[in-house]
PDB file of C-alpha atoms in Angstrom:
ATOM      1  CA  UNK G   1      91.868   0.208 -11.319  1.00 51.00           C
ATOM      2  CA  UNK G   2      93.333  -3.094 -10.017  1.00 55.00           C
ATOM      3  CA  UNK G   3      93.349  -3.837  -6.711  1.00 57.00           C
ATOM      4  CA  UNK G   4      96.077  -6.695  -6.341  1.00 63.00           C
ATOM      5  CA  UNK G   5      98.800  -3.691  -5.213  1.00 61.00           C
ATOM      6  CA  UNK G   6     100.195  -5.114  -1.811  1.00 70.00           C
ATOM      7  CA  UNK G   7     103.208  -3.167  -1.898  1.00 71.00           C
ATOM      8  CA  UNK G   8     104.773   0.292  -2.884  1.00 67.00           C
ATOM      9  CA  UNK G   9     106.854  -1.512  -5.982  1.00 69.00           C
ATOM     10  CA  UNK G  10     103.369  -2.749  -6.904  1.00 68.00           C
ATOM     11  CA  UNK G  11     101.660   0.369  -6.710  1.00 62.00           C
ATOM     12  CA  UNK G  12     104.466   2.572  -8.806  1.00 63.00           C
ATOM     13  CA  UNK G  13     103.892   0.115 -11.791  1.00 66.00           C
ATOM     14  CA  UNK G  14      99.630   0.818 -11.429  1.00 64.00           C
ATOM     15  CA  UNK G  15     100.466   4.284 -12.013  1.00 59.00           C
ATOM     16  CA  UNK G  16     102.473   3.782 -14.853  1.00 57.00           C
ATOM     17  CA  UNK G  17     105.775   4.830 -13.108  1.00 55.00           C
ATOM     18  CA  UNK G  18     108.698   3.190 -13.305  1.00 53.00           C
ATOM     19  CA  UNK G  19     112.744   3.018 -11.594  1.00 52.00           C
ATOM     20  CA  UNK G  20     113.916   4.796 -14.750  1.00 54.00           C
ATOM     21  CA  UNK G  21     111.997   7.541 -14.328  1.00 54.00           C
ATOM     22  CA  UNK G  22     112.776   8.687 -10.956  1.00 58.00           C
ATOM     23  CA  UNK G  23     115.983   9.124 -12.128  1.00 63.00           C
ATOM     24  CA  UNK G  24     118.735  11.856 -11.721  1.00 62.00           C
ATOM     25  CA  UNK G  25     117.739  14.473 -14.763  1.00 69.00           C
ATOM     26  CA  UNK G  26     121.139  14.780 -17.258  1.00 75.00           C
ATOM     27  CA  UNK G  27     122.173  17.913 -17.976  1.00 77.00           C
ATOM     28  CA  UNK G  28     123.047  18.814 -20.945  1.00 78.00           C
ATOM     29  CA  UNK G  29     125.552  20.821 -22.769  1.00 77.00           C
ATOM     30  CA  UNK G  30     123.842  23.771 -24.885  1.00 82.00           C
ATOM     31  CA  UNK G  31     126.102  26.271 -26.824  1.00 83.00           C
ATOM     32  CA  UNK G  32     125.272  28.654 -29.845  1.00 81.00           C
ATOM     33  CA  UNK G  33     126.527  28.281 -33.086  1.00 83.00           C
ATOM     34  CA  UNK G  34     129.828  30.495 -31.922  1.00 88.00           C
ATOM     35  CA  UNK G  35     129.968  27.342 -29.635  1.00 86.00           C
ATOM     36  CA  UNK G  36     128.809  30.441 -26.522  1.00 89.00           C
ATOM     37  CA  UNK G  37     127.056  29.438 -23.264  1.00 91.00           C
ATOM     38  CA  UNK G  38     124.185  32.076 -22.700  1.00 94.00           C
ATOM     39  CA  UNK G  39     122.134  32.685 -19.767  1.00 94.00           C
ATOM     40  CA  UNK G  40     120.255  35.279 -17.973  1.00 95.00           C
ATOM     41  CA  UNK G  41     120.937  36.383 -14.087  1.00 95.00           C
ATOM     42  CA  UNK G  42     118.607  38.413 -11.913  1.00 94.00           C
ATOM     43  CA  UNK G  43     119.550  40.499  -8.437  1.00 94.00           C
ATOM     44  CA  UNK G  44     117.280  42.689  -7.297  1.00 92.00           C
ATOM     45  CA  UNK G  45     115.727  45.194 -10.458  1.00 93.00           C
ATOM     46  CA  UNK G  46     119.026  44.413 -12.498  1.00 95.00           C
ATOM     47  CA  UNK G  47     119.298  41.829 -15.114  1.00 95.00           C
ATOM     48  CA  UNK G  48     122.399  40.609 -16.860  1.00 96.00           C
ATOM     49  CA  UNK G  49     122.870  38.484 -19.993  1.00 96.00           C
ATOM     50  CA  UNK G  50     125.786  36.904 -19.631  1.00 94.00           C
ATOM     51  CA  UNK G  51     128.289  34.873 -22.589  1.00 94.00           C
ATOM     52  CA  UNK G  52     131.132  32.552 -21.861  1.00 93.00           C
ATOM     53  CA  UNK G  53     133.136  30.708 -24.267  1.00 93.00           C
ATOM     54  CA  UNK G  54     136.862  29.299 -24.242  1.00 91.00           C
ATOM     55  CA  UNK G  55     139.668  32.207 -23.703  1.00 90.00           C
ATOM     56  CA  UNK G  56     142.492  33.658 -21.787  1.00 91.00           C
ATOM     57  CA  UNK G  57     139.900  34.854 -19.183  1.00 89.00           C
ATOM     58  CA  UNK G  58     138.931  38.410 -19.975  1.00 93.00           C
ATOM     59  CA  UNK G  59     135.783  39.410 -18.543  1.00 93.00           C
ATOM     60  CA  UNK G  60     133.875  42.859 -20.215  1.00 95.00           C
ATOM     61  CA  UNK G  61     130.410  44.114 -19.000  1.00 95.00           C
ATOM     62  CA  UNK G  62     128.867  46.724 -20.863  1.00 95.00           C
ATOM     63  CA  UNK G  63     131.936  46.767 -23.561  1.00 94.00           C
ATOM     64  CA  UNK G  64     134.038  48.057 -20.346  1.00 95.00           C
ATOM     65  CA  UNK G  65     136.822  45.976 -18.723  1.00 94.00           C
ATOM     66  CA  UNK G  66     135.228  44.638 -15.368  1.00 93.00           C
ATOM     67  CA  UNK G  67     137.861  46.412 -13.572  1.00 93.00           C
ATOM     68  CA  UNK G  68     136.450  49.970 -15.111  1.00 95.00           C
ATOM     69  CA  UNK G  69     132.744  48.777 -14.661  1.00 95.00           C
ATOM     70  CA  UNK G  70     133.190  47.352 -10.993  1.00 94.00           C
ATOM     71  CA  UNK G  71     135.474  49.566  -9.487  1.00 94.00           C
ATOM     72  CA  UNK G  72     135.560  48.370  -6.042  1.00 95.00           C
ATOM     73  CA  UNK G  73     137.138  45.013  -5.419  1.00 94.00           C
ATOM     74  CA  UNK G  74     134.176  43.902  -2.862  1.00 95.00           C
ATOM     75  CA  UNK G  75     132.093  43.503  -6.559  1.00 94.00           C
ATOM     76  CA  UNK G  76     135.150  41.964  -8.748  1.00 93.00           C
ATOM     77  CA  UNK G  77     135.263  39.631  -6.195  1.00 94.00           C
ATOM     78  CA  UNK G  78     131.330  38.384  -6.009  1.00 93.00           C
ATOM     79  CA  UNK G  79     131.409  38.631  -9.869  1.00 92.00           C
ATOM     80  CA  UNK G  80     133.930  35.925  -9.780  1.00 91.00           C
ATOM     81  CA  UNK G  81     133.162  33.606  -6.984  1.00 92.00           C
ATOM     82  CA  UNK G  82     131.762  30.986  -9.302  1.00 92.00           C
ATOM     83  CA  UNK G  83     134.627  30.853 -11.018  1.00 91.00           C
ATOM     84  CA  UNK G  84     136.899  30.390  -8.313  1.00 91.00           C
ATOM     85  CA  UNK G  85     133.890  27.809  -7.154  1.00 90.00           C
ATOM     86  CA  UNK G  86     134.119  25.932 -10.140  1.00 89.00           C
ATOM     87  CA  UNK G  87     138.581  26.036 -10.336  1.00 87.00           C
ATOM     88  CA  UNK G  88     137.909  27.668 -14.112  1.00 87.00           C
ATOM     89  CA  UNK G  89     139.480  31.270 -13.245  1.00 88.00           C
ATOM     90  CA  UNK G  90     141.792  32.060 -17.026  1.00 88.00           C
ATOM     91  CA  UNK G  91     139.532  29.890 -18.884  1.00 91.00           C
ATOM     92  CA  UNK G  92     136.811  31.627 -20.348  1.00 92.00           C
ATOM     93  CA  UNK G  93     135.959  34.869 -21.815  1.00 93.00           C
ATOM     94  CA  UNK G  94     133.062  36.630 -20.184  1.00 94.00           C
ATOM     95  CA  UNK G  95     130.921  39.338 -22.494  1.00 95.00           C
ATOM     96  CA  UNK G  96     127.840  40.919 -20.152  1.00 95.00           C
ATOM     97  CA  UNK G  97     125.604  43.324 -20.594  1.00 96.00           C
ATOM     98  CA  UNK G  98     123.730  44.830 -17.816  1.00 97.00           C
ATOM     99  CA  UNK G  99     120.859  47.261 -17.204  1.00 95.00           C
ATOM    100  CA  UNK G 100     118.740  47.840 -14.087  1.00 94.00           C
ATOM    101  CA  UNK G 101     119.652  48.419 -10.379  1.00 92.00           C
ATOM    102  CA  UNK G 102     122.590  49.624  -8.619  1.00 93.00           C
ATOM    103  CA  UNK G 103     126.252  48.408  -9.150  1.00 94.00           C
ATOM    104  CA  UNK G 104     125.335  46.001  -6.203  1.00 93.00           C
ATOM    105  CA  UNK G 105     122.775  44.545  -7.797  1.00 94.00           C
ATOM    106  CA  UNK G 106     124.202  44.142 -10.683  1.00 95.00           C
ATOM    107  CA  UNK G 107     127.085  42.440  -9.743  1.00 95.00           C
ATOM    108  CA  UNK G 108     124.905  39.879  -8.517  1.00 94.00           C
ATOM    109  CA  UNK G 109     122.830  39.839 -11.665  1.00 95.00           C
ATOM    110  CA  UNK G 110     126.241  38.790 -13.546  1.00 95.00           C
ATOM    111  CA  UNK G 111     127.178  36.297 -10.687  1.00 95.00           C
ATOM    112  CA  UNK G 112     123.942  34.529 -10.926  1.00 95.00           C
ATOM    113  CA  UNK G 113     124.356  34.628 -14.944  1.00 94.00           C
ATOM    114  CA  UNK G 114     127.710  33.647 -15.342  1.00 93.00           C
ATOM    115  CA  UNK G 115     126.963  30.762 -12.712  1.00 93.00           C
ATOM    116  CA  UNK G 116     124.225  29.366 -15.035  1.00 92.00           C
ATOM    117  CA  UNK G 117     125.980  29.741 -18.265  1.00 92.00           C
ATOM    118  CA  UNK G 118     128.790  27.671 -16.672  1.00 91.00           C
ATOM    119  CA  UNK G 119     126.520  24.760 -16.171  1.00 92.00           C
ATOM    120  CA  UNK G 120     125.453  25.234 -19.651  1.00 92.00           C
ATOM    121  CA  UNK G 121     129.250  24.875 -20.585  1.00 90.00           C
ATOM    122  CA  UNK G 122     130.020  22.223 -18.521  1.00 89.00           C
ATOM    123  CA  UNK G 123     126.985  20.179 -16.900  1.00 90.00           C
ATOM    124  CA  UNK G 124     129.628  18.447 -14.676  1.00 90.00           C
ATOM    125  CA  UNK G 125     129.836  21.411 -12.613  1.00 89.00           C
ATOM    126  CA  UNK G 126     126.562  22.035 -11.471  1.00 90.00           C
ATOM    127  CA  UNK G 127     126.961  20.202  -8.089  1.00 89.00           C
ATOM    128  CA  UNK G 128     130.046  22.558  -7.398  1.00 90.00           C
ATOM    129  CA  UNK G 129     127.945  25.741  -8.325  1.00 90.00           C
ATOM    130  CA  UNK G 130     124.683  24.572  -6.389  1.00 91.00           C
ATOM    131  CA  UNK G 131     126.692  23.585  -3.188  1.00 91.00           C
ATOM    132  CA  UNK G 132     128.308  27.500  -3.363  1.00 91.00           C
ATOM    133  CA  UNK G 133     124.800  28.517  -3.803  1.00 92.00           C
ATOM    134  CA  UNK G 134     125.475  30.394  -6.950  1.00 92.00           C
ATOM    135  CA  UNK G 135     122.295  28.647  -9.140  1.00 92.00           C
ATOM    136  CA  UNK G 136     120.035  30.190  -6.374  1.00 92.00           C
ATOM    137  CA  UNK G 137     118.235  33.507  -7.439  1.00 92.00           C
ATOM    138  CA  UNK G 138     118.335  35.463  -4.905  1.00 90.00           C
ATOM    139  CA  UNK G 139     114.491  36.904  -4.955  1.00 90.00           C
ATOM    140  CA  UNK G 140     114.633  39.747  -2.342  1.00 91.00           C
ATOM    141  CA  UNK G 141     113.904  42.939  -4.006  1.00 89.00           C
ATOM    142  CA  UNK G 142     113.175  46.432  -2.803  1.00 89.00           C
ATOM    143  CA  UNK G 143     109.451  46.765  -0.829  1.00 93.00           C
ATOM    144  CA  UNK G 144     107.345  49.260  -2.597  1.00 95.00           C
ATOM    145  CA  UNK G 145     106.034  52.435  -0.579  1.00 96.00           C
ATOM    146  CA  UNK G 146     102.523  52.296   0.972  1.00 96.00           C
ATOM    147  CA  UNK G 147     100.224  55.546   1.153  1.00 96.00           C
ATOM    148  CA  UNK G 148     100.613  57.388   4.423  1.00 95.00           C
ATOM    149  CA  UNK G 149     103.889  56.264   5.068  1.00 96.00           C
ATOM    150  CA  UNK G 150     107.529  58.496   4.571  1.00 95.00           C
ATOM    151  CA  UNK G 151     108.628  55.140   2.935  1.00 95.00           C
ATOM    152  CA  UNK G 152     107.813  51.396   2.944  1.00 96.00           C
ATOM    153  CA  UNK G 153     106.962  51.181   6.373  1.00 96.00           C
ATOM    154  CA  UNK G 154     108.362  54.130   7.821  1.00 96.00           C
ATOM    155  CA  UNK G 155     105.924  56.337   9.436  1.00 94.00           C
ATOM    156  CA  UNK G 156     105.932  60.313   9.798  1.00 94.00           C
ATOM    157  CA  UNK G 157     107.363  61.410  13.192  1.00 93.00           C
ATOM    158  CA  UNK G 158     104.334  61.957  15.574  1.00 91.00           C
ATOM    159  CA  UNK G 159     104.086  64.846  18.009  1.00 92.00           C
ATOM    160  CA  UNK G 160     100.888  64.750  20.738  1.00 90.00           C
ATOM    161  CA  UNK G 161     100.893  68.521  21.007  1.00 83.00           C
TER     162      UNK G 161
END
């Protein structure tokens, strides 16, 4: 190894480092041949796989309207927060299909899909999607029940007498 490094600059190019490579990675745009965005979201045990390409904004899960398969407005709304993050609301088609979990959880499984397929789409609008927090998988899942217990950490009700 040489030892004529007197400064950081110096030591970077011993290593074999250079200014290029601590640059920004590009993102890059990756479609199908049906020119599709794919990508995968996880919430909790559900898991959607999620497809975007150009249209007049319909969004199906399951073959269903999202209206039919989310029927409360609190989960329409999460499902399309990264839209309304991104300003791209009537411009893409969404096709999901979802298995696993509760409704909850899979409404979250579809954000966090649909969030990622957008930056496959359209690299420029990563920065929008991370700042919202929609790139993020949200790992908290469900604590599994220990022996001796009425559930994950509940005990059974104790009487002295």
């Amino acid at each position: 190894m040489n030892a004529d490094a007197k400064s950081l600059e110096d030591l970077g190019s011993l290593t074999g480092q250079s200014a290029a490579a601590d640059a920004a990675p590009m993102h890059v745009q990756k479609l199908d041949a049906q020119g599709r965005a794919y990508a995968t979201g996880k919430r909790k045990n559900a898991i959607a796989r999620v497809w975007i390409s150009r249209g007049a904004g319909r969004i199906t899960v399951n073959d269903k309207d999202v209206s039919t398969y989310f029927a409360r407005p609190v989960l329409q709304m999460i499902l399309r927060q990264p839209l309304v993050a991104a300003e791209r609301i009537d411009q893409y088609d969404i096709r999901a299909t979802v298995a696993g979990g509760g409704l909850s959880g899979q409404a979250g499984a579809v954000r966090h899909g649909l969030s990622k397929a957008l930056t496959y789409f359209e690299p420029e609008l990563r920065a929008a999607l991370k700042k919202g927090g929609f790139l993020t998988r949200d790992s908290r899942i469900v604590e599994r029940k220990k022996y001796g217990k009425a559930k994950a950490r509940r005990s059974f009700q104790f009487s002295k007498r």
